[in-house]
Short mmCIF file of C-alpha atoms in Angstrom, two decimals:
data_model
loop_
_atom_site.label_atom_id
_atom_site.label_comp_id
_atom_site.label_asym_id
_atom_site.label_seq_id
_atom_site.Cartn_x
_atom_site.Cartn_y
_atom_site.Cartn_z
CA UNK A 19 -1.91 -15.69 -15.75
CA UNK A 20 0.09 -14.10 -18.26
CA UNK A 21 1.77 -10.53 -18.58
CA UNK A 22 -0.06 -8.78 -21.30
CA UNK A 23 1.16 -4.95 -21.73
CA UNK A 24 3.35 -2.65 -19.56
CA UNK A 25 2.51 0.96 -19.80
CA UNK A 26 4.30 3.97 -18.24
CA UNK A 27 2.77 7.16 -17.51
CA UNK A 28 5.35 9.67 -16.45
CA UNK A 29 6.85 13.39 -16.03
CA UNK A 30 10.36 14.26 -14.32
CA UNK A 31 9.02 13.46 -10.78
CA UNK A 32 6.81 10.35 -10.40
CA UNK A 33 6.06 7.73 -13.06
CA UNK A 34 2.79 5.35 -12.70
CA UNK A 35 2.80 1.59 -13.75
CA UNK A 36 -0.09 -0.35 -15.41
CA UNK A 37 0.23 -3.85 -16.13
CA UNK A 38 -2.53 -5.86 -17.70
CA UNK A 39 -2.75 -9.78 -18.00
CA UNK A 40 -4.05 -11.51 -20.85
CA UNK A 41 -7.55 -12.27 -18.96
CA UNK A 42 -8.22 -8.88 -18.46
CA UNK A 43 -6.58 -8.20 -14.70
CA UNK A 44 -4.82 -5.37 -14.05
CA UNK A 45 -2.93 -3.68 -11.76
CA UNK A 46 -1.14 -0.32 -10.80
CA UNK A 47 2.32 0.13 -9.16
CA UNK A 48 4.90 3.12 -8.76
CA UNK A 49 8.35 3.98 -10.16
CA UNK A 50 11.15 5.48 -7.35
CA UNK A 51 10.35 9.08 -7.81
CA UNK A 52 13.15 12.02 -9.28
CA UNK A 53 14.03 11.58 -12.48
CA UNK A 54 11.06 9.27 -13.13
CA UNK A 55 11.27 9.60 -16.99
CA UNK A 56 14.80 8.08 -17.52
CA UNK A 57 13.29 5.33 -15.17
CA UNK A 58 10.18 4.78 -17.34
CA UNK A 59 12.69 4.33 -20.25
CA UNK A 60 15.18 1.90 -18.24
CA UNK A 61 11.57 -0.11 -17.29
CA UNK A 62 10.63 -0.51 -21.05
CA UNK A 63 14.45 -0.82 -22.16
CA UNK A 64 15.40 -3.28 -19.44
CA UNK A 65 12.77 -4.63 -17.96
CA UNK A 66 9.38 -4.59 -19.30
CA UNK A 67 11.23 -7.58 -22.29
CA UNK A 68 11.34 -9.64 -19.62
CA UNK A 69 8.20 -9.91 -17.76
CA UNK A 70 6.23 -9.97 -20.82
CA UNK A 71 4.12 -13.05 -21.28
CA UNK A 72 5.40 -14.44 -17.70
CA UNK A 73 3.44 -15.22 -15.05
CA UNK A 74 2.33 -12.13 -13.11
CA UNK A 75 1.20 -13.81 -9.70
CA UNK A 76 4.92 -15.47 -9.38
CA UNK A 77 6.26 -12.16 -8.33
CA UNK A 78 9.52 -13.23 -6.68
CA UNK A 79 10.90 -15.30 -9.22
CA UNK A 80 10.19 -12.50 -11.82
CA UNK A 81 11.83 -9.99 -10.43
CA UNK A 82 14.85 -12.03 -9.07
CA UNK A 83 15.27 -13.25 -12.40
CA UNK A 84 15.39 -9.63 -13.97
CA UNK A 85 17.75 -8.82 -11.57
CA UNK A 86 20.29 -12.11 -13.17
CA UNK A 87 19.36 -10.81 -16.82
CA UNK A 88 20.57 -7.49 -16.43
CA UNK A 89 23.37 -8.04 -13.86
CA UNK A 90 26.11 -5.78 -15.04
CA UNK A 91 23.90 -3.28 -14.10
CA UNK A 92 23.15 -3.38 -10.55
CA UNK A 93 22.26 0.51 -10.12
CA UNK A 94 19.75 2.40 -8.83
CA UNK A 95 18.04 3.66 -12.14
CA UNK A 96 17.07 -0.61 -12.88
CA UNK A 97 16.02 -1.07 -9.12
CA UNK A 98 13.53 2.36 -9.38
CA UNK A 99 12.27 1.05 -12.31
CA UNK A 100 11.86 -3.03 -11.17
CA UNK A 101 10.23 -1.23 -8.35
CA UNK A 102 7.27 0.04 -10.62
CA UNK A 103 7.07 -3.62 -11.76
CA UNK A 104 7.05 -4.66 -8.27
CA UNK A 105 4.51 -3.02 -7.17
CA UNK A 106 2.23 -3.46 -9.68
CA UNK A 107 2.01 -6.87 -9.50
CA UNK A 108 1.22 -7.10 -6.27
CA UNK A 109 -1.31 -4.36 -6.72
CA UNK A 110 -2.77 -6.96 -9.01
CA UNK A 111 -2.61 -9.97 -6.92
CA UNK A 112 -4.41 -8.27 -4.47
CA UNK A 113 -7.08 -7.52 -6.30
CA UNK A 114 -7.43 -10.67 -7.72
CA UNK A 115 -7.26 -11.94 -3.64
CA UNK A 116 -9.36 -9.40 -2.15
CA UNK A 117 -7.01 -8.50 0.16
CA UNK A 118 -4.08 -5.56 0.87
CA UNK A 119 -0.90 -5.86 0.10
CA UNK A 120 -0.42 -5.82 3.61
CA UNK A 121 -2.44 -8.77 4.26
CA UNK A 122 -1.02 -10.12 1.40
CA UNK A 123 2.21 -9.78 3.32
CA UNK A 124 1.23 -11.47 6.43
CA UNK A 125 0.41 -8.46 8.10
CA UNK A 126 -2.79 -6.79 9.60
CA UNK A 127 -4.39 -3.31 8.24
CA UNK A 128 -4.10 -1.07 11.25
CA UNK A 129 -3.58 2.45 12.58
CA UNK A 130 0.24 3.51 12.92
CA UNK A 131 1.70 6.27 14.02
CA UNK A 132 3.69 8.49 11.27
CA UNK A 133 6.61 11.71 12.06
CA UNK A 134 6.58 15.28 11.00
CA UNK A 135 9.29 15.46 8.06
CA UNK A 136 11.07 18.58 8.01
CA UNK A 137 13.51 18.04 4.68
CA UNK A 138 15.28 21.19 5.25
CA UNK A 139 19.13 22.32 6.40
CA UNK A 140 18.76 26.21 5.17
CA UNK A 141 16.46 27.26 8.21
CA UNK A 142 17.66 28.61 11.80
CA UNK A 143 16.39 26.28 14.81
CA UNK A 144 14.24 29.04 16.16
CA UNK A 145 12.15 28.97 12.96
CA UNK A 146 12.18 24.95 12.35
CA UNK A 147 10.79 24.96 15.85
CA UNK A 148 8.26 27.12 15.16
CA UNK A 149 7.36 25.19 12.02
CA UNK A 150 7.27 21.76 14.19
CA UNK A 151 5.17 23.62 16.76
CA UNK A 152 2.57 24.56 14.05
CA UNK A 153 2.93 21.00 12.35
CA UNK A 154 1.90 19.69 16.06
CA UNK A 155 -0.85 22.00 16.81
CA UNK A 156 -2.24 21.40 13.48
CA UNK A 157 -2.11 17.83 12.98
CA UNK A 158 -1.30 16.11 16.32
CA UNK A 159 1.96 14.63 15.39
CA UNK A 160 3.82 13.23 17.91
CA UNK A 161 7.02 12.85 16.50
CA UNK A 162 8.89 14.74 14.17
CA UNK A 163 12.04 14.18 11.94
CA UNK A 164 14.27 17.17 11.26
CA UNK A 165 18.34 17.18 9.36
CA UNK A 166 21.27 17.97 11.41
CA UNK A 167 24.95 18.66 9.34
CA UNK A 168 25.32 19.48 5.81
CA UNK A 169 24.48 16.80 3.25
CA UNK A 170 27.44 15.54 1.68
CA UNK A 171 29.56 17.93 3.94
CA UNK A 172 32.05 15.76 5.14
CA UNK A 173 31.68 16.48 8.68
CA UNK A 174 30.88 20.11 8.47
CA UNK A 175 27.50 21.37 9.60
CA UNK A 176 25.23 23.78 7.33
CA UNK A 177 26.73 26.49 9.10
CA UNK A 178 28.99 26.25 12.37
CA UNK A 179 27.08 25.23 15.64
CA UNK A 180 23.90 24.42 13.78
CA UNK A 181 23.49 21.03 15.07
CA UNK A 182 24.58 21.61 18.84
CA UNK A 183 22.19 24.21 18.85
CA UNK A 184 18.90 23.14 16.66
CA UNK A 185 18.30 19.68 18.61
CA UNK A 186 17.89 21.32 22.12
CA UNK A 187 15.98 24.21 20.84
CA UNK A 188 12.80 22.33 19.11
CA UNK A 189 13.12 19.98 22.48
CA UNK A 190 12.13 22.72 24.46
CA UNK A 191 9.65 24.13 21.72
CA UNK A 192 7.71 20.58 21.61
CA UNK A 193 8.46 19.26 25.03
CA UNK A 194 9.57 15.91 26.44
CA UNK A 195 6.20 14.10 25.52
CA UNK A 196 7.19 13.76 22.05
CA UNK A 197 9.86 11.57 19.94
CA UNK A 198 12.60 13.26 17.96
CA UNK A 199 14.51 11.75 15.17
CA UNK A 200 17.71 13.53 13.51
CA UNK A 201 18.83 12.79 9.46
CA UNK A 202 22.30 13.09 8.87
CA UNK A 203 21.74 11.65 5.69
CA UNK A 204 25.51 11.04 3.75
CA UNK A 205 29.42 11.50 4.96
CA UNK A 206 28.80 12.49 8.58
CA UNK A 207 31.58 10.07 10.22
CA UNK A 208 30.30 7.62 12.43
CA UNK A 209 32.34 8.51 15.06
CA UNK A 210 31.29 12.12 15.47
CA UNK A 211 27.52 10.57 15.31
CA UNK A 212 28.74 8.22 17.88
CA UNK A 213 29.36 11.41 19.90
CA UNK A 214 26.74 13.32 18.95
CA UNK A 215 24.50 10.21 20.12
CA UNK A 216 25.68 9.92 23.20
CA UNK A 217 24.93 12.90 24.20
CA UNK A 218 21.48 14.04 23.06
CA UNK A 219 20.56 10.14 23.65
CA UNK A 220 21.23 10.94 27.22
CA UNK A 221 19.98 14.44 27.84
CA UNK A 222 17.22 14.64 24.67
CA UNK A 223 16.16 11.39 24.11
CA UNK A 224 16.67 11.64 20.34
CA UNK A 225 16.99 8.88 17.66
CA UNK A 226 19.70 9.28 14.93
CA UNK A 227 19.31 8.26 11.03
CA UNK A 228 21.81 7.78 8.97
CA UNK A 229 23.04 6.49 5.49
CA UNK A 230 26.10 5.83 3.81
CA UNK A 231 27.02 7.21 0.67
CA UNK A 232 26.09 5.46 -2.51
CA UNK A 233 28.88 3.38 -3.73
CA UNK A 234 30.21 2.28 0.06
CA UNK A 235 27.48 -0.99 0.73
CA UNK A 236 29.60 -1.73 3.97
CA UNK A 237 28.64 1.79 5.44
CA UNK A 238 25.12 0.70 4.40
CA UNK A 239 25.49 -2.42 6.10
CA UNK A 240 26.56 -1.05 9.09
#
């Protein structure tokens, strides 16, 4: 089953995929959002040549072998738009299956629990509380994921005392009967989230998230 057209339908933010074979299937997959457009142009640039009249149910081997082509560029703008790619084609072999993805995968379509998201730094912890209280009331969630330092701050916080003081305030807005999850996201040293751990691990039963800063894969690794 051949790769007939790749089309990209895109603005700044998100960017849709739609690959068609040459027997008429099709299917739809998803760019890596922000900056979507300069990945729509890397996907007909850099990748889109070489799916073209290959086989679209051998997804592995398709996208592996992109990845070879184009290896002196093994950065994020080719991954986010592979990714589009990706997920097209298997939004295509499971239509052609009858089956999810998931299922697809080896997996089982189920219920799962999801977290409240909070993606903010520039609000007091009496007020993200109060937003997580609503967001629970509301919706029912039972576990909620809010951002503790500055991003990028190498080890400074948004504004001093911020973290020591926004983790026990929403516990005691929300309670011990719900899970709490704190993003560092990039350049908090691991040894001050070490510490930081260890104690609200022990007293507030919280679970950190981190990442390293693009560029350093062994932080990532670890």
């Amino acid at each position: 089953m051949k790769i007939k057209s790749i089309e990209t339908f895109s603005n700044e933010f998100v960017s849709f995929v739609r690959v068609r074979t040459k027997n008429g299937a099709e299917g739809w997959g998803q760019i890596s959002p922000y900056n979507a457009d300069i990945s729509a142009l890397v996907m007909h640039r850099q990748v889109a040549p070489y799916a073209l009249d290959e086989d679209a149910t051998d997804i592995d081997t398709l996208i592996d072998r992109i990845a070879e082509i184009e290896f002196k560029f093994p950065g994020s703008y080719l991954r986010r738009a592979m990714a589009g790619l990706d997920t097209a084609l298997w939004d295509l072999r499971g239509k052609l299956e009858g089956k999810s993805v998931c299922e697809l995968l080896g997996g089982r379509p189920r219920p799962f629990p999801v977290y409240a998201s909070s993606m903010r730094r520039d609000i007091t912890p009496e007020k993200e509380a109060e937003r997580l209280v609503r967001l629970r009331d509301t919706y029912g969630y039972q576990a909620f994921k809010f951002r503790i330092g500055k991003e990028c701050g190498h080890d400074e916080d948004e504004w001093p005392g911020r973290t020591e003081a926004i983790v026990p305030a929403i516990r005691r807005a929300l309670g011990h009967n719900v899970s709490l999850l704190v993003a560092p996201t990039v350049v908090t040293p691991l040894k001050r989230l070490s510490r930081l751990a260890g104690c609200l691990k022990i007293t507030l039963s919280v679970t950190l998230k981190s990442r390293a800063p693009a560029g350093n894969l062994s932080g990532q690794l670890r």
